[in-house]
Amino acid sequence: MPRRYPPALVVLHWLAAFLVLGSLLGGTFNMAEVPYTDPGKVATLRMHMIVGGLILLVMLMRLVVRARKAVPAAVPGPGWQVAAARAVHLGLYAVTIGMAVSGVALALASGLPGMVFGGAPLPESFDLFAPRAVHGALASVLFVLVIVHVLAAFWHAGVKGDGILSRMWFGR
Ligand code: HEM
Ligand code: HEM
């Protein structure tokens, strides 16, 4: 059993973490707040759509690599902690992919590609399209999962001092 995640998964983890945190924060505190009449709205949506698509690609690549490579055994600890870590990791995979898929569904339902690449007019509101509600609800779930995940990582690293961060980093 290896002591660290394989380098390909390390690269994909940190790339996904950077892009997901950016999309969550940008989507909630910037994009959803920009009015549809703002001339910058289209550029913001274009960037969000491209980054969201990239996240989907990165997450699918992760699943493929993870299925083929050996990963470290669970961090030792009480049974509930092992189970909680497993559940949060599964949730992060599922909800991140769910966000990207609901984003694609929203793009297809609303004709977003025509707006950001073809100059078609924006709708009065994306709330008119059903996938928007799913996308917004999943964003809240993902926020909670990411906060729990990051706090757990810092608790392991700082309080337990079990070197957990080195498992998701490069080395022998
Ligand atoms: C500063 C932010 C982050 C830190 C410090 C961090 C840290 C870590 C660490 C140390 C592990 C390894 C856990 C173990 O060995 O059991 C891990 C795994 C994982 N992280 Fe993060 N992470 C961060 C952000 C994120 C984000 C935003 C996502 C959302 C996609 C994410 C998704 C995952 C997943 C799915 C795993 C499980 C990997 C697997 O077993 O395939 N992480 N993270
Ligand atoms: C994992 C990837 C993604 C994340 C984390 C993410 C995150 C977000 C967040 C946080 C919001 C604001 C939600 C709210 O405040 O209710 C949002 C809105 C939106 N997202 Fe995403 N998104 C992702 C992928 C996508 C994709 C792939 C597309 C399109 C192809 C997309 C299209 C949109 C649209 C059209 C809105 C509505 C903007 C508005 O109401 O002004 N998203 N997204």
PDB file of C-alpha atoms and ligand atoms in Angstrom:
ATOM      1  CA  MET A   1       0.000   0.000   0.000  1.00  0.00           C
ATOM      2  CA  PRO A   2       1.627   3.366  -0.977  1.00  0.00           C
ATOM      3  CA  ARG A   3       2.109   6.078   1.646  1.00  0.00           C
ATOM      4  CA  ARG A   4       1.067   8.874  -0.699  1.00  0.00           C
ATOM      5  CA  TYR A   5      -1.449   9.458  -3.461  1.00  0.00           C
ATOM      6  CA  PRO A   6       0.122   8.911  -6.911  1.00  0.00           C
ATOM      7  CA  PRO A   7       1.516  12.159  -8.452  1.00  0.00           C
ATOM      8  CA  ALA A   8      -1.189  12.296 -11.147  1.00  0.00           C
ATOM      9  CA  LEU A   9      -3.897  12.338  -8.451  1.00  0.00           C
ATOM     10  CA  VAL A  10      -1.968  14.967  -6.462  1.00  0.00           C
ATOM     11  CA  VAL A  11      -1.831  17.273  -9.505  1.00  0.00           C
ATOM     12  CA  LEU A  12      -5.521  16.694 -10.294  1.00  0.00           C
ATOM     13  CA  HIS A  13      -6.564  17.198  -6.615  1.00  0.00           C
ATOM     14  CA  TRP A  14      -4.883  20.610  -6.314  1.00  0.00           C
ATOM     15  CA  LEU A  15      -5.996  21.725  -9.777  1.00  0.00           C
ATOM     16  CA  ALA A  16      -9.601  20.752  -8.936  1.00  0.00           C
ATOM     17  CA  ALA A  17      -9.373  22.377  -5.479  1.00  0.00           C
ATOM     18  CA  PHE A  18      -8.171  25.677  -6.993  1.00  0.00           C
ATOM     19  CA  LEU A  19     -10.826  25.707  -9.742  1.00  0.00           C
ATOM     20  CA  VAL A  20     -13.701  24.563  -7.475  1.00  0.00           C
ATOM     21  CA  LEU A  21     -12.920  27.120  -4.747  1.00  0.00           C
ATOM     22  CA  GLY A  22     -12.661  29.831  -7.431  1.00  0.00           C
ATOM     23  CA  SER A  23     -15.988  28.841  -9.034  1.00  0.00           C
ATOM     24  CA  LEU A  24     -17.811  28.557  -5.712  1.00  0.00           C
ATOM     25  CA  LEU A  25     -16.587  31.916  -4.432  1.00  0.00           C
ATOM     26  CA  GLY A  26     -16.807  33.651  -7.829  1.00  0.00           C
ATOM     27  CA  GLY A  27     -20.244  32.138  -8.566  1.00  0.00           C
ATOM     28  CA  THR A  28     -21.751  33.096  -5.215  1.00  0.00           C
ATOM     29  CA  PHE A  29     -20.157  36.433  -4.412  1.00  0.00           C
ATOM     30  CA  ASN A  30     -19.581  37.806  -7.897  1.00  0.00           C
ATOM     31  CA  MET A  31     -21.522  36.197 -10.733  1.00  0.00           C
ATOM     32  CA  ALA A  32     -24.898  35.701  -9.042  1.00  0.00           C
ATOM     33  CA  GLU A  33     -24.687  39.350  -7.864  1.00  0.00           C
ATOM     34  CA  VAL A  34     -23.872  40.923 -11.273  1.00  0.00           C
ATOM     35  CA  PRO A  35     -27.116  42.264 -12.828  1.00  0.00           C
ATOM     36  CA  TYR A  36     -28.070  41.023 -16.288  1.00  0.00           C
ATOM     37  CA  THR A  37     -27.816  44.581 -17.602  1.00  0.00           C
ATOM     38  CA  ASP A  38     -24.132  44.839 -16.607  1.00  0.00           C
ATOM     39  CA  PRO A  39     -21.901  44.818 -19.720  1.00  0.00           C
ATOM     40  CA  GLY A  40     -19.441  42.542 -17.867  1.00  0.00           C
ATOM     41  CA  LYS A  41     -22.070  39.814 -17.290  1.00  0.00           C
ATOM     42  CA  VAL A  42     -21.386  37.946 -20.550  1.00  0.00           C
ATOM     43  CA  ALA A  43     -17.619  37.786 -19.970  1.00  0.00           C
ATOM     44  CA  THR A  44     -18.175  36.524 -16.410  1.00  0.00           C
ATOM     45  CA  LEU A  45     -20.571  33.826 -17.623  1.00  0.00           C
ATOM     46  CA  ARG A  46     -18.150  32.816 -20.406  1.00  0.00           C
ATOM     47  CA  MET A  47     -15.303  32.390 -17.933  1.00  0.00           C
ATOM     48  CA  HIS A  48     -17.548  30.465 -15.497  1.00  0.00           C
ATOM     49  CA  MET A  49     -18.732  28.132 -18.254  1.00  0.00           C
ATOM     50  CA  ILE A  50     -15.170  27.380 -19.442  1.00  0.00           C
ATOM     51  CA  VAL A  51     -13.831  26.813 -15.904  1.00  0.00           C
ATOM     52  CA  GLY A  52     -16.904  24.670 -15.024  1.00  0.00           C
ATOM     53  CA  GLY A  53     -16.321  22.504 -18.103  1.00  0.00           C
ATOM     54  CA  LEU A  54     -12.654  22.150 -17.158  1.00  0.00           C
ATOM     55  CA  ILE A  55     -13.674  21.025 -13.641  1.00  0.00           C
ATOM     56  CA  LEU A  56     -15.876  18.301 -15.142  1.00  0.00           C
ATOM     57  CA  LEU A  57     -12.953  17.088 -17.272  1.00  0.00           C
ATOM     58  CA  VAL A  58     -10.514  17.121 -14.316  1.00  0.00           C
ATOM     59  CA  MET A  59     -12.955  15.248 -12.042  1.00  0.00           C
ATOM     60  CA  LEU A  60     -13.638  12.554 -14.662  1.00  0.00           C
ATOM     61  CA  MET A  61      -9.876  12.150 -15.229  1.00  0.00           C
ATOM     62  CA  ARG A  62      -9.457  11.772 -11.454  1.00  0.00           C
ATOM     63  CA  LEU A  63     -12.016   8.985 -11.306  1.00  0.00           C
ATOM     64  CA  VAL A  64     -10.292   7.127 -14.167  1.00  0.00           C
ATOM     65  CA  VAL A  65      -6.807   7.507 -12.629  1.00  0.00           C
ATOM     66  CA  ARG A  66      -8.098   6.592  -9.160  1.00  0.00           C
ATOM     67  CA  ALA A  67      -9.663   3.383 -10.436  1.00  0.00           C
ATOM     68  CA  ARG A  68      -6.339   2.318 -12.005  1.00  0.00           C
ATOM     69  CA  LYS A  69      -3.753   3.299  -9.350  1.00  0.00           C
ATOM     70  CA  ALA A  70      -3.128   2.158  -5.784  1.00  0.00           C
ATOM     71  CA  VAL A  71      -3.987   4.797  -3.148  1.00  0.00           C
ATOM     72  CA  PRO A  72      -2.961   4.914   0.548  1.00  0.00           C
ATOM     73  CA  ALA A  73      -5.007   3.062   3.168  1.00  0.00           C
ATOM     74  CA  ALA A  74      -7.442   5.157   5.230  1.00  0.00           C
ATOM     75  CA  VAL A  75      -5.817   7.353   7.889  1.00  0.00           C
ATOM     76  CA  PRO A  76      -5.978   5.324  11.141  1.00  0.00           C
ATOM     77  CA  GLY A  77      -8.508   6.601  13.680  1.00  0.00           C
ATOM     78  CA  PRO A  78     -11.831   5.797  15.356  1.00  0.00           C
ATOM     79  CA  GLY A  79     -14.339   4.063  13.079  1.00  0.00           C
ATOM     80  CA  TRP A  80     -16.625   7.099  12.831  1.00  0.00           C
ATOM     81  CA  GLN A  81     -13.747   9.271  11.593  1.00  0.00           C
ATOM     82  CA  VAL A  82     -12.777   6.767   8.906  1.00  0.00           C
ATOM     83  CA  ALA A  83     -16.433   6.541   7.841  1.00  0.00           C
ATOM     84  CA  ALA A  84     -16.874  10.342   7.894  1.00  0.00           C
ATOM     85  CA  ALA A  85     -13.745  10.889   5.781  1.00  0.00           C
ATOM     86  CA  ARG A  86     -14.932   8.328   3.261  1.00  0.00           C
ATOM     87  CA  ALA A  87     -18.424   9.869   3.110  1.00  0.00           C
ATOM     88  CA  VAL A  88     -17.080  13.423   2.671  1.00  0.00           C
ATOM     89  CA  HIS A  89     -14.632  12.334  -0.066  1.00  0.00           C
ATOM     90  CA  LEU A  90     -17.409  10.481  -1.903  1.00  0.00           C
ATOM     91  CA  GLY A  91     -19.673  13.509  -1.458  1.00  0.00           C
ATOM     92  CA  LEU A  92     -17.005  15.841  -2.847  1.00  0.00           C
ATOM     93  CA  TYR A  93     -16.656  13.714  -5.983  1.00  0.00           C
ATOM     94  CA  ALA A  94     -20.422  13.322  -6.452  1.00  0.00           C
ATOM     95  CA  VAL A  95     -21.505  16.897  -5.696  1.00  0.00           C
ATOM     96  CA  THR A  96     -18.677  18.520  -7.695  1.00  0.00           C
ATOM     97  CA  ILE A  97     -19.602  16.403 -10.714  1.00  0.00           C
ATOM     98  CA  GLY A  98     -23.295  17.133 -10.012  1.00  0.00           C
ATOM     99  CA  MET A  99     -22.544  20.882 -10.053  1.00  0.00           C
ATOM    100  CA  ALA A 100     -20.794  20.639 -13.394  1.00  0.00           C
ATOM    101  CA  VAL A 101     -23.527  18.439 -14.914  1.00  0.00           C
ATOM    102  CA  SER A 102     -26.317  20.744 -13.660  1.00  0.00           C
ATOM    103  CA  GLY A 103     -24.308  23.669 -15.088  1.00  0.00           C
ATOM    104  CA  VAL A 104     -24.180  21.964 -18.485  1.00  0.00           C
ATOM    105  CA  ALA A 105     -27.944  21.205 -18.216  1.00  0.00           C
ATOM    106  CA  LEU A 106     -28.569  24.880 -17.409  1.00  0.00           C
ATOM    107  CA  ALA A 107     -26.418  25.949 -20.360  1.00  0.00           C
ATOM    108  CA  LEU A 108     -28.351  23.666 -22.737  1.00  0.00           C
ATOM    109  CA  ALA A 109     -31.782  24.678 -21.362  1.00  0.00           C
ATOM    110  CA  SER A 110     -31.039  28.407 -21.574  1.00  0.00           C
ATOM    111  CA  GLY A 111     -28.965  28.505 -24.778  1.00  0.00           C
ATOM    112  CA  LEU A 112     -25.961  29.861 -22.846  1.00  0.00           C
ATOM    113  CA  PRO A 113     -23.354  28.960 -25.536  1.00  0.00           C
ATOM    114  CA  GLY A 114     -25.192  31.213 -28.021  1.00  0.00           C
ATOM    115  CA  MET A 115     -25.146  34.063 -25.476  1.00  0.00           C
ATOM    116  CA  VAL A 116     -21.485  33.876 -24.529  1.00  0.00           C
ATOM    117  CA  PHE A 117     -20.039  32.944 -27.942  1.00  0.00           C
ATOM    118  CA  GLY A 118     -22.717  34.096 -30.422  1.00  0.00           C
ATOM    119  CA  GLY A 119     -23.962  37.406 -29.008  1.00  0.00           C
ATOM    120  CA  ALA A 120     -27.536  36.138 -28.358  1.00  0.00           C
ATOM    121  CA  PRO A 121     -29.385  38.236 -25.710  1.00  0.00           C
ATOM    122  CA  LEU A 122     -29.291  37.135 -22.060  1.00  0.00           C
ATOM    123  CA  PRO A 123     -32.547  35.868 -20.492  1.00  0.00           C
ATOM    124  CA  GLU A 124     -34.376  38.014 -17.980  1.00  0.00           C
ATOM    125  CA  SER A 125     -33.123  35.589 -15.341  1.00  0.00           C
ATOM    126  CA  PHE A 126     -31.562  32.108 -15.299  1.00  0.00           C
ATOM    127  CA  ASP A 127     -34.118  31.309 -12.580  1.00  0.00           C
ATOM    128  CA  LEU A 128     -36.541  30.723 -15.487  1.00  0.00           C
ATOM    129  CA  PHE A 129     -34.748  27.423 -16.180  1.00  0.00           C
ATOM    130  CA  ALA A 130     -35.231  24.419 -13.870  1.00  0.00           C
ATOM    131  CA  PRO A 131     -31.545  23.335 -13.635  1.00  0.00           C
ATOM    132  CA  ARG A 132     -30.706  26.743 -12.070  1.00  0.00           C
ATOM    133  CA  ALA A 133     -32.406  25.718  -8.789  1.00  0.00           C
ATOM    134  CA  VAL A 134     -30.462  22.420  -8.701  1.00  0.00           C
ATOM    135  CA  HIS A 135     -27.203  24.274  -9.478  1.00  0.00           C
ATOM    136  CA  GLY A 136     -27.851  26.779  -6.655  1.00  0.00           C
ATOM    137  CA  ALA A 137     -28.843  24.100  -4.115  1.00  0.00           C
ATOM    138  CA  LEU A 138     -25.821  21.909  -4.922  1.00  0.00           C
ATOM    139  CA  ALA A 139     -23.580  24.966  -4.490  1.00  0.00           C
ATOM    140  CA  SER A 140     -24.708  25.219  -0.839  1.00  0.00           C
ATOM    141  CA  VAL A 141     -24.094  21.494  -0.245  1.00  0.00           C
ATOM    142  CA  LEU A 142     -20.640  21.722  -1.860  1.00  0.00           C
ATOM    143  CA  PHE A 143     -19.743  24.734   0.301  1.00  0.00           C
ATOM    144  CA  VAL A 144     -20.515  22.736   3.464  1.00  0.00           C
ATOM    145  CA  LEU A 145     -18.560  19.676   2.254  1.00  0.00           C
ATOM    146  CA  VAL A 146     -15.515  21.788   1.304  1.00  0.00           C
ATOM    147  CA  ILE A 147     -15.534  23.600   4.674  1.00  0.00           C
ATOM    148  CA  VAL A 148     -15.756  20.283   6.599  1.00  0.00           C
ATOM    149  CA  HIS A 149     -13.012  18.790   4.369  1.00  0.00           C
ATOM    150  CA  VAL A 150     -10.607  21.720   4.792  1.00  0.00           C
ATOM    151  CA  LEU A 151     -11.213  21.985   8.566  1.00  0.00           C
ATOM    152  CA  ALA A 152     -10.626  18.220   8.911  1.00  0.00           C
ATOM    153  CA  ALA A 153      -7.372  18.488   6.908  1.00  0.00           C
ATOM    154  CA  PHE A 154      -6.118  21.325   9.142  1.00  0.00           C
ATOM    155  CA  TRP A 155      -7.201  19.464  12.295  1.00  0.00           C
ATOM    156  CA  HIS A 156      -5.235  16.387  11.174  1.00  0.00           C
ATOM    157  CA  ALA A 157      -2.214  18.484  10.190  1.00  0.00           C
ATOM    158  CA  GLY A 158      -2.220  20.949  13.087  1.00  0.00           C
ATOM    159  CA  VAL A 159      -3.771  19.155  16.088  1.00  0.00           C
ATOM    160  CA  LYS A 160      -3.147  15.454  15.459  1.00  0.00           C
ATOM    161  CA  GLY A 161       0.090  16.152  13.613  1.00  0.00           C
ATOM    162  CA  ASP A 162      -0.211  12.987  11.497  1.00  0.00           C
ATOM    163  CA  GLY A 163       1.362  14.501   8.359  1.00  0.00           C
ATOM    164  CA  ILE A 164      -1.835  14.123   6.351  1.00  0.00           C
ATOM    165  CA  LEU A 165      -0.942  16.882   3.882  1.00  0.00           C
ATOM    166  CA  SER A 166       2.135  14.937   2.745  1.00  0.00           C
ATOM    167  CA  ARG A 167      -0.201  12.143   1.582  1.00  0.00           C
ATOM    168  CA  MET A 168      -1.607  14.588  -0.977  1.00  0.00           C
ATOM    169  CA  TRP A 169       1.851  15.867  -2.043  1.00  0.00           C
ATOM    170  CA  PHE A 170       4.872  14.659  -4.011  1.00  0.00           C
ATOM    171  CA  GLY A 171       7.719  12.577  -2.602  1.00  0.00           C
ATOM    172  CA  ARG A 172       9.073   9.065  -2.232  1.00  0.00           C
TER     173      ARG A 172
HETATM  174  C1  HEM B   1      -7.256  24.096   0.894  1.00  0.00           C
HETATM  175  C2  HEM B   1      -8.095  23.178   0.484  1.00  0.00           C
HETATM  176  C3  HEM B   1      -7.864  21.688   0.575  1.00  0.00           C
HETATM  177  C4  HEM B   1      -7.011  20.936   1.362  1.00  0.00           C
HETATM  178  C5  HEM B   1      -6.025  21.426   2.416  1.00  0.00           C
HETATM  179  C6  HEM B   1      -7.225  19.543   0.994  1.00  0.00           C
HETATM  180  C7  HEM B   1      -6.525  18.466   1.522  1.00  0.00           C
HETATM  181  C8  HEM B   1      -6.719  17.131   1.207  1.00  0.00           C
HETATM  182  C9  HEM B   1      -5.961  16.030   1.740  1.00  0.00           C
HETATM  183  C10 HEM B   1      -4.791  16.158   2.728  1.00  0.00           C
HETATM  184  C11 HEM B   1      -6.467  14.881   1.226  1.00  0.00           C
HETATM  185  C12 HEM B   1      -5.997  13.442   1.524  1.00  0.00           C
HETATM  186  C13 HEM B   1      -6.900  12.827   2.563  1.00  0.00           C
HETATM  187  C14 HEM B   1      -6.448  11.452   2.950  1.00  0.00           C
HETATM  188  O1  HEM B   1      -5.259  11.140   2.822  1.00  0.00           O
HETATM  189  O2  HEM B   1      -7.277  10.639   3.403  1.00  0.00           O
HETATM  190  C15 HEM B   1      -7.573  15.242   0.351  1.00  0.00           C
HETATM  191  C16 HEM B   1      -8.360  14.347  -0.351  1.00  0.00           C
HETATM  192  C17 HEM B   1      -9.429  14.717  -1.156  1.00  0.00           C
HETATM  193  N1  HEM B   1      -9.829  16.013  -1.476  1.00  0.00           N
HETATM  194 FE1  HEM B   1      -9.025  17.716  -0.725  1.00  0.00          FE
HETATM  195  N2  HEM B   1      -8.221  19.460   0.041  1.00  0.00           N
HETATM  196  C18 HEM B   1      -8.647  20.757  -0.244  1.00  0.00           C
HETATM  197  C19 HEM B   1      -9.619  21.134  -1.134  1.00  0.00           C
HETATM  198  C20 HEM B   1     -10.448  20.251  -1.823  1.00  0.00           C
HETATM  199  C21 HEM B   1     -11.552  20.648  -2.677  1.00  0.00           C
HETATM  200  C22 HEM B   1     -12.010  22.089  -2.948  1.00  0.00           C
HETATM  201  C23 HEM B   1     -12.105  19.513  -3.166  1.00  0.00           C
HETATM  202  C24 HEM B   1     -13.288  19.462  -4.107  1.00  0.00           C
HETATM  203  C25 HEM B   1     -13.257  18.887  -5.247  1.00  0.00           C
HETATM  204  C26 HEM B   1     -11.344  18.371  -2.628  1.00  0.00           C
HETATM  205  C27 HEM B   1     -11.601  17.024  -2.877  1.00  0.00           C
HETATM  206  C28 HEM B   1     -10.930  15.953  -2.316  1.00  0.00           C
HETATM  207  C29 HEM B   1     -11.273  14.547  -2.550  1.00  0.00           C
HETATM  208  C30 HEM B   1     -12.429  14.035  -3.405  1.00  0.00           C
HETATM  209  C31 HEM B   1     -10.333  13.780  -1.815  1.00  0.00           C
HETATM  210  C32 HEM B   1     -10.270  12.241  -1.732  1.00  0.00           C
HETATM  211  C33 HEM B   1      -9.235  11.784  -2.725  1.00  0.00           C
HETATM  212  C34 HEM B   1      -9.354  10.308  -3.046  1.00  0.00           C
HETATM  213  O3  HEM B   1      -9.326   9.476  -2.125  1.00  0.00           O
HETATM  214  O4  HEM B   1      -9.455  10.013  -4.249  1.00  0.00           O
HETATM  215  N3  HEM B   1     -10.340  18.863  -1.818  1.00  0.00           N
HETATM  216  N4  HEM B   1      -7.700  16.629   0.366  1.00  0.00           N
HETATM  217  C1  HEM B   2     -18.129  22.370 -10.509  1.00  0.00           C
HETATM  218  C2  HEM B   2     -18.398  23.325 -11.373  1.00  0.00           C
HETATM  219  C3  HEM B   2     -19.234  24.532 -11.047  1.00  0.00           C
HETATM  220  C4  HEM B   2     -19.343  25.242  -9.864  1.00  0.00           C
HETATM  221  C5  HEM B   2     -18.628  24.986  -8.528  1.00  0.00           C
HETATM  222  C6  HEM B   2     -20.304  26.308 -10.108  1.00  0.00           C
HETATM  223  C7  HEM B   2     -20.725  27.242  -9.172  1.00  0.00           C
HETATM  224  C8  HEM B   2     -21.735  28.163  -9.326  1.00  0.00           C
HETATM  225  C9  HEM B   2     -22.264  29.003  -8.286  1.00  0.00           C
HETATM  226  C10 HEM B   2     -21.775  29.015  -6.829  1.00  0.00           C
HETATM  227  C11 HEM B   2     -23.265  29.758  -8.839  1.00  0.00           C
HETATM  228  C12 HEM B   2     -24.154  30.777  -8.098  1.00  0.00           C
HETATM  229  C13 HEM B   2     -25.215  29.971  -7.401  1.00  0.00           C
HETATM  230  C14 HEM B   2     -26.114  30.776  -6.522  1.00  0.00           C
HETATM  231  O1  HEM B   2     -25.653  31.751  -5.899  1.00  0.00           O
HETATM  232  O2  HEM B   2     -27.303  30.424  -6.436  1.00  0.00           O
HETATM  233  C15 HEM B   2     -23.385  29.386 -10.249  1.00  0.00           C
HETATM  234  C16 HEM B   2     -24.275  29.932 -11.160  1.00  0.00           C
HETATM  235  C17 HEM B   2     -24.311  29.618 -12.511  1.00  0.00           C
HETATM  236  N1  HEM B   2     -23.532  28.669 -13.158  1.00  0.00           N
HETATM  237 FE1  HEM B   2     -22.168  27.437 -12.272  1.00  0.00          FE
HETATM  238  N2  HEM B   2     -20.745  26.218 -11.413  1.00  0.00           N
HETATM  239  C18 HEM B   2     -20.114  25.162 -12.016  1.00  0.00           C
HETATM  240  C19 HEM B   2     -20.264  24.743 -13.331  1.00  0.00           C
HETATM  241  C20 HEM B   2     -21.023  25.398 -14.286  1.00  0.00           C
HETATM  242  C21 HEM B   2     -21.071  25.043 -15.704  1.00  0.00           C
HETATM  243  C22 HEM B   2     -20.286  23.873 -16.336  1.00  0.00           C
HETATM  244  C23 HEM B   2     -21.923  25.935 -16.312  1.00  0.00           C
HETATM  245  C24 HEM B   2     -22.326  26.056 -17.756  1.00  0.00           C
HETATM  246  C25 HEM B   2     -21.850  25.332 -18.737  1.00  0.00           C
HETATM  247  C26 HEM B   2     -22.423  26.838 -15.278  1.00  0.00           C
HETATM  248  C27 HEM B   2     -23.334  27.872 -15.484  1.00  0.00           C
HETATM  249  C28 HEM B   2     -23.862  28.684 -14.512  1.00  0.00           C
HETATM  250  C29 HEM B   2     -24.892  29.692 -14.751  1.00  0.00           C
HETATM  251  C30 HEM B   2     -25.531  30.044 -16.097  1.00  0.00           C
HETATM  252  C31 HEM B   2     -25.176  30.274 -13.502  1.00  0.00           C
HETATM  253  C32 HEM B   2     -26.226  31.367 -13.221  1.00  0.00           C
HETATM  254  C33 HEM B   2     -25.599  32.715 -13.186  1.00  0.00           C
HETATM  255  C34 HEM B   2     -26.596  33.764 -12.727  1.00  0.00           C
HETATM  256  O3  HEM B   2     -27.629  33.426 -12.162  1.00  0.00           O
HETATM  257  O4  HEM B   2     -26.287  34.932 -12.948  1.00  0.00           O
HETATM  258  N3  HEM B   2     -21.850  26.481 -14.068  1.00  0.00           N
HETATM  259  N4  HEM B   2     -22.440  28.409 -10.516  1.00  0.00           N
END
